[in-house]
CSV table of C-alpha atoms in Angstrom, one decimal:
chain,number,residue,atom,x,y,z
A,1,UNK,CA,-33.4,13.4,13.2
A,2,UNK,CA,-36.6,14.6,13.4
A,3,UNK,CA,-39.6,12.3,12.9
A,4,UNK,CA,-43.0,13.3,11.8
A,5,UNK,CA,-46.7,12.0,11.4
A,6,UNK,CA,-48.6,12.2,8.3
A,7,UNK,CA,-49.6,15.6,8.5
A,8,UNK,CA,-46.3,16.8,9.3
A,9,UNK,CA,-46.2,17.3,13.0
A,10,UNK,CA,-43.4,16.8,15.0
A,11,UNK,CA,-43.7,13.7,17.3
A,12,UNK,CA,-39.9,12.7,18.3
A,13,UNK,CA,-36.6,13.6,17.6
A,14,UNK,CA,-32.9,11.9,18.0
A,15,UNK,CA,-29.7,13.6,18.6
A,16,UNK,CA,-26.9,11.7,16.9
A,17,UNK,CA,-23.3,12.4,17.2
A,18,UNK,CA,-20.0,10.6,16.0
A,19,UNK,CA,-16.7,11.4,17.5
A,20,UNK,CA,-13.8,9.6,15.9
A,21,UNK,CA,-9.6,10.0,16.4
A,22,UNK,CA,-6.7,7.8,16.3
A,23,UNK,CA,-2.8,7.5,15.7
A,24,UNK,CA,-0.6,6.3,13.2
A,25,UNK,CA,3.2,5.0,13.8
A,26,UNK,CA,5.4,4.2,11.1
A,27,UNK,CA,9.2,3.3,11.4
A,28,UNK,CA,11.9,1.9,8.7
A,29,UNK,CA,15.1,0.5,9.2
A,30,UNK,CA,17.2,0.0,6.1
A,31,UNK,CA,20.9,-1.5,5.1
A,32,UNK,CA,22.3,-1.5,1.8
A,33,UNK,CA,25.3,-3.0,0.0
A,34,UNK,CA,26.8,-2.2,-3.3
A,35,UNK,CA,29.5,-3.8,-5.0
A,36,UNK,CA,31.1,-2.7,-8.4
A,37,UNK,CA,32.5,-6.3,-9.3
A,38,UNK,CA,34.2,-5.1,-12.6
A,39,UNK,CA,34.1,-2.1,-14.9
A,40,UNK,CA,30.6,-3.3,-16.5
A,41,UNK,CA,28.8,-5.0,-13.7
A,42,UNK,CA,27.6,-4.0,-10.5
A,43,UNK,CA,25.9,-6.1,-7.5
A,44,UNK,CA,23.8,-4.6,-5.0
A,45,UNK,CA,21.6,-6.1,-2.0
A,46,UNK,CA,19.8,-5.0,0.7
A,47,UNK,CA,17.3,-5.4,3.6
A,48,UNK,CA,14.6,-3.5,5.2
A,49,UNK,CA,12.3,-3.7,7.9
A,50,UNK,CA,8.9,-1.7,8.3
A,51,UNK,CA,6.8,-1.2,11.2
A,52,UNK,CA,3.5,0.7,11.2
A,53,UNK,CA,0.7,0.5,13.8
A,54,UNK,CA,-2.9,2.2,13.4
A,55,UNK,CA,-5.0,2.7,16.6
A,56,UNK,CA,-8.4,4.4,16.1
A,57,UNK,CA,-11.8,4.8,17.9
A,58,UNK,CA,-15.5,5.6,16.6
A,59,UNK,CA,-17.3,6.7,19.4
A,60,UNK,CA,-21.1,7.1,18.9
A,61,UNK,CA,-23.5,9.2,21.3
A,62,UNK,CA,-27.5,9.2,21.1
A,63,UNK,CA,-29.1,12.5,22.8
A,64,UNK,CA,-26.0,13.0,24.5
A,65,UNK,CA,-25.5,9.7,26.0
A,66,UNK,CA,-22.5,7.5,25.0
A,67,UNK,CA,-23.9,4.1,22.8
A,68,UNK,CA,-21.5,1.4,23.3
A,69,UNK,CA,-23.1,-1.1,21.0
A,70,UNK,CA,-21.9,1.0,18.0
A,71,UNK,CA,-18.7,2.3,19.5
A,72,UNK,CA,-15.5,0.7,18.7
A,73,UNK,CA,-11.8,0.9,19.0
A,74,UNK,CA,-9.0,-0.6,16.9
A,75,UNK,CA,-5.6,-1.6,16.8
A,76,UNK,CA,-3.8,-2.7,13.9
A,77,UNK,CA,0.0,-3.6,13.4
A,78,UNK,CA,1.9,-4.3,10.3
A,79,UNK,CA,5.2,-5.8,9.9
A,80,UNK,CA,7.2,-6.1,6.5
A,81,UNK,CA,10.8,-8.0,6.3
A,82,UNK,CA,12.1,-7.4,3.1
A,83,UNK,CA,15.6,-8.5,1.3
A,84,UNK,CA,16.7,-7.5,-2.0
A,85,UNK,CA,19.4,-8.4,-4.6
A,86,UNK,CA,20.3,-6.7,-8.2
A,87,UNK,CA,22.8,-7.7,-10.8
A,88,UNK,CA,23.4,-5.3,-13.4
A,89,UNK,CA,26.0,-5.9,-16.6
A,90,UNK,CA,26.6,-3.7,-19.7
A,91,UNK,CA,26.8,-6.2,-22.7
A,92,UNK,CA,28.3,-3.5,-24.9
A,93,UNK,CA,28.4,0.3,-25.5
A,94,UNK,CA,24.5,0.1,-26.0
A,95,UNK,CA,23.0,-2.9,-24.6
A,96,UNK,CA,22.8,-3.4,-20.9
A,97,UNK,CA,20.5,-5.5,-18.4
A,98,UNK,CA,19.3,-5.6,-14.8
A,99,UNK,CA,18.0,-8.7,-12.9
A,100,UNK,CA,16.5,-8.1,-9.5
A,101,UNK,CA,14.8,-10.4,-7.1
A,102,UNK,CA,12.8,-9.1,-3.7
A,103,UNK,CA,11.6,-11.1,-1.2
A,104,UNK,CA,9.0,-9.9,1.6
A,105,UNK,CA,7.4,-11.4,4.4
A,106,UNK,CA,4.3,-9.4,5.9
A,107,UNK,CA,2.8,-10.2,9.1
A,108,UNK,CA,-0.4,-8.6,9.8
A,109,UNK,CA,-2.7,-8.8,13.2
A,110,UNK,CA,-4.6,-6.4,15.5
A,111,UNK,CA,-7.8,-6.1,17.9
A,112,UNK,CA,-11.3,-5.0,17.6
A,113,UNK,CA,-13.4,-3.7,20.5
A,114,UNK,CA,-17.0,-3.1,20.4
A,115,UNK,CA,-19.1,-2.7,23.5
A,116,UNK,CA,-18.0,-5.1,26.1
A,117,UNK,CA,-16.3,-7.7,23.6
A,118,UNK,CA,-12.8,-7.8,22.1
A,119,UNK,CA,-11.7,-9.9,19.2
A,120,UNK,CA,-8.6,-10.7,17.7
A,121,UNK,CA,-8.8,-10.0,13.9
A,122,UNK,CA,-7.2,-13.2,11.8
A,123,UNK,CA,-3.3,-13.0,11.7
A,124,UNK,CA,-2.1,-12.9,8.2
A,125,UNK,CA,1.6,-14.3,7.5
A,126,UNK,CA,2.4,-13.8,3.6
A,127,UNK,CA,6.1,-14.5,1.8
A,128,UNK,CA,6.1,-13.0,-1.6
A,129,UNK,CA,9.1,-12.9,-4.2
A,130,UNK,CA,9.2,-9.8,-6.6
A,131,UNK,CA,11.5,-10.6,-9.5
A,132,UNK,CA,12.1,-8.1,-12.3
A,133,UNK,CA,14.0,-7.8,-15.3
A,134,UNK,CA,15.0,-4.5,-17.3
A,135,UNK,CA,16.6,-4.3,-20.6
A,136,UNK,CA,17.8,-1.1,-22.0
A,137,UNK,CA,19.2,-0.4,-25.5
A,138,UNK,CA,20.7,3.0,-26.1
A,139,UNK,CA,19.6,3.8,-29.6
A,140,UNK,CA,21.6,7.3,-29.8
A,141,UNK,CA,23.3,9.0,-26.8
A,142,UNK,CA,20.2,10.9,-26.1
A,143,UNK,CA,17.7,8.2,-26.7
A,144,UNK,CA,16.8,4.8,-24.8
A,145,UNK,CA,14.4,2.2,-25.4
A,146,UNK,CA,13.7,0.0,-22.3
A,147,UNK,CA,11.7,-3.4,-21.7
A,148,UNK,CA,10.8,-4.4,-18.4
A,149,UNK,CA,9.1,-7.1,-16.4
A,150,UNK,CA,7.9,-6.2,-12.8
A,151,UNK,CA,6.0,-7.4,-9.9
A,152,UNK,CA,4.0,-5.3,-7.6
A,153,UNK,CA,1.8,-5.7,-4.2
A,154,UNK,CA,-1.1,-3.6,-3.2
A,155,UNK,CA,-1.8,-4.1,0.5
A,156,UNK,CA,-5.4,-3.6,1.7
A,157,UNK,CA,-5.5,-0.6,4.2
A,158,UNK,CA,-6.4,-0.4,7.4
A,159,UNK,CA,-10.2,0.6,6.8
A,160,UNK,CA,-10.8,-1.9,4.4
A,161,UNK,CA,-9.4,-4.8,7.1
A,162,UNK,CA,-11.1,-3.6,10.0
A,163,UNK,CA,-13.6,-0.6,9.8
A,164,UNK,CA,-17.2,-0.7,9.3
A,165,UNK,CA,-18.5,2.7,8.4
A,166,UNK,CA,-21.9,3.3,8.7
A,167,UNK,CA,-21.5,7.2,8.7
A,168,UNK,CA,-23.6,7.4,5.2
A,169,UNK,CA,-26.7,5.1,4.9
A,170,UNK,CA,-26.3,5.3,1.1
A,171,UNK,CA,-22.7,4.3,0.9
A,172,UNK,CA,-22.0,1.5,3.6
A,173,UNK,CA,-18.8,0.4,4.0
A,174,UNK,CA,-18.0,-3.3,5.1
A,175,UNK,CA,-14.6,-4.2,6.2
A,176,UNK,CA,-13.1,-7.7,5.4
A,177,UNK,CA,-10.6,-8.8,8.1
A,178,UNK,CA,-9.1,-11.7,5.6
A,179,UNK,CA,-8.9,-9.5,2.5
A,180,UNK,CA,-5.4,-10.4,0.9
A,181,UNK,CA,-3.3,-8.3,-0.8
A,182,UNK,CA,-3.3,-7.8,-4.7
A,183,UNK,CA,-0.1,-9.2,-6.5
A,184,UNK,CA,0.7,-7.8,-10.0
A,185,UNK,CA,2.8,-8.8,-12.9
A,186,UNK,CA,3.5,-5.7,-14.8
A,187,UNK,CA,5.5,-5.4,-18.7
A,188,UNK,CA,6.4,-2.0,-19.9
A,189,UNK,CA,7.9,-0.5,-22.6
A,190,UNK,CA,9.3,2.9,-22.4
A,191,UNK,CA,11.1,5.3,-25.0
A,192,UNK,CA,13.2,8.2,-23.8
A,193,UNK,CA,14.2,11.2,-25.6
A,194,UNK,CA,16.5,13.8,-24.1
A,195,UNK,CA,16.8,17.1,-25.8
A,196,UNK,CA,18.8,19.3,-23.4
A,197,UNK,CA,18.7,19.7,-19.7
A,198,UNK,CA,15.6,20.8,-19.4
A,199,UNK,CA,13.7,19.0,-21.9
A,200,UNK,CA,13.0,15.4,-22.2
A,201,UNK,CA,10.2,13.0,-24.0
A,202,UNK,CA,8.8,9.9,-22.5
A,203,UNK,CA,6.4,7.3,-24.2
A,204,UNK,CA,5.3,4.2,-22.4
A,205,UNK,CA,3.0,1.2,-22.9
A,206,UNK,CA,2.5,-1.2,-20.3
C-alpha cells in the first residue's frame, strides 16, 4: 500500500501479507439392515455417525512483522448421529408407496484464538426429525408418476460460523456463531418416461 500527498508525491508505504492454511478431517460409520417382510413389503433401517473437524489459521504480516491482533486460529468440530427406518409396500401392480423417517442429532463446538485471547464458540445441540413419503403410480411398463414429500437440512459452513474475512474491503464477511441450520419441507411431482436403455425423459415440478 503506497500513500501519496495532494500532489501525488509518495509519503509512506505499507506492506501487508496474509498467510492462511488448515486441515479437514471427515469420518463416517454406517450400519444398514434390510428385511423383505413378505413379497410385496420391505423394511429398511440403519444408523450412521459422521464426524468432521476443521482447523485453520490466518496470519497477518505488516512490513514483514507478525501482526497478532489481526491473526487468528480456529478449531471447529461437528458430530452427527442419525438413525432411519423405511417401510415400502406394493399395493398393486401399478401403485406403491414408501414411508421414511430419519432422526438426526447434531453437535457443534469449537474455539477461536485471536492474539492472546481464546474463546469457546457457542455449543449447539440440535435434534431434528426428517419424515418422507413417496407414492409411485406405474402408468405403463415404461412410464411412472411419483409424488413425494421430503424434508432437508442445510447446515451452515465453517466459514459462516467462525471466520471473519476482511481480505476484500468491498466484500467483508462477518461470521455468526449462533447461525442455525435451514430446515426445509419439499413437495415434488415427477414424471419419468423410459424409451430404451440409453434414453429417458424426466419432468419435475416442486
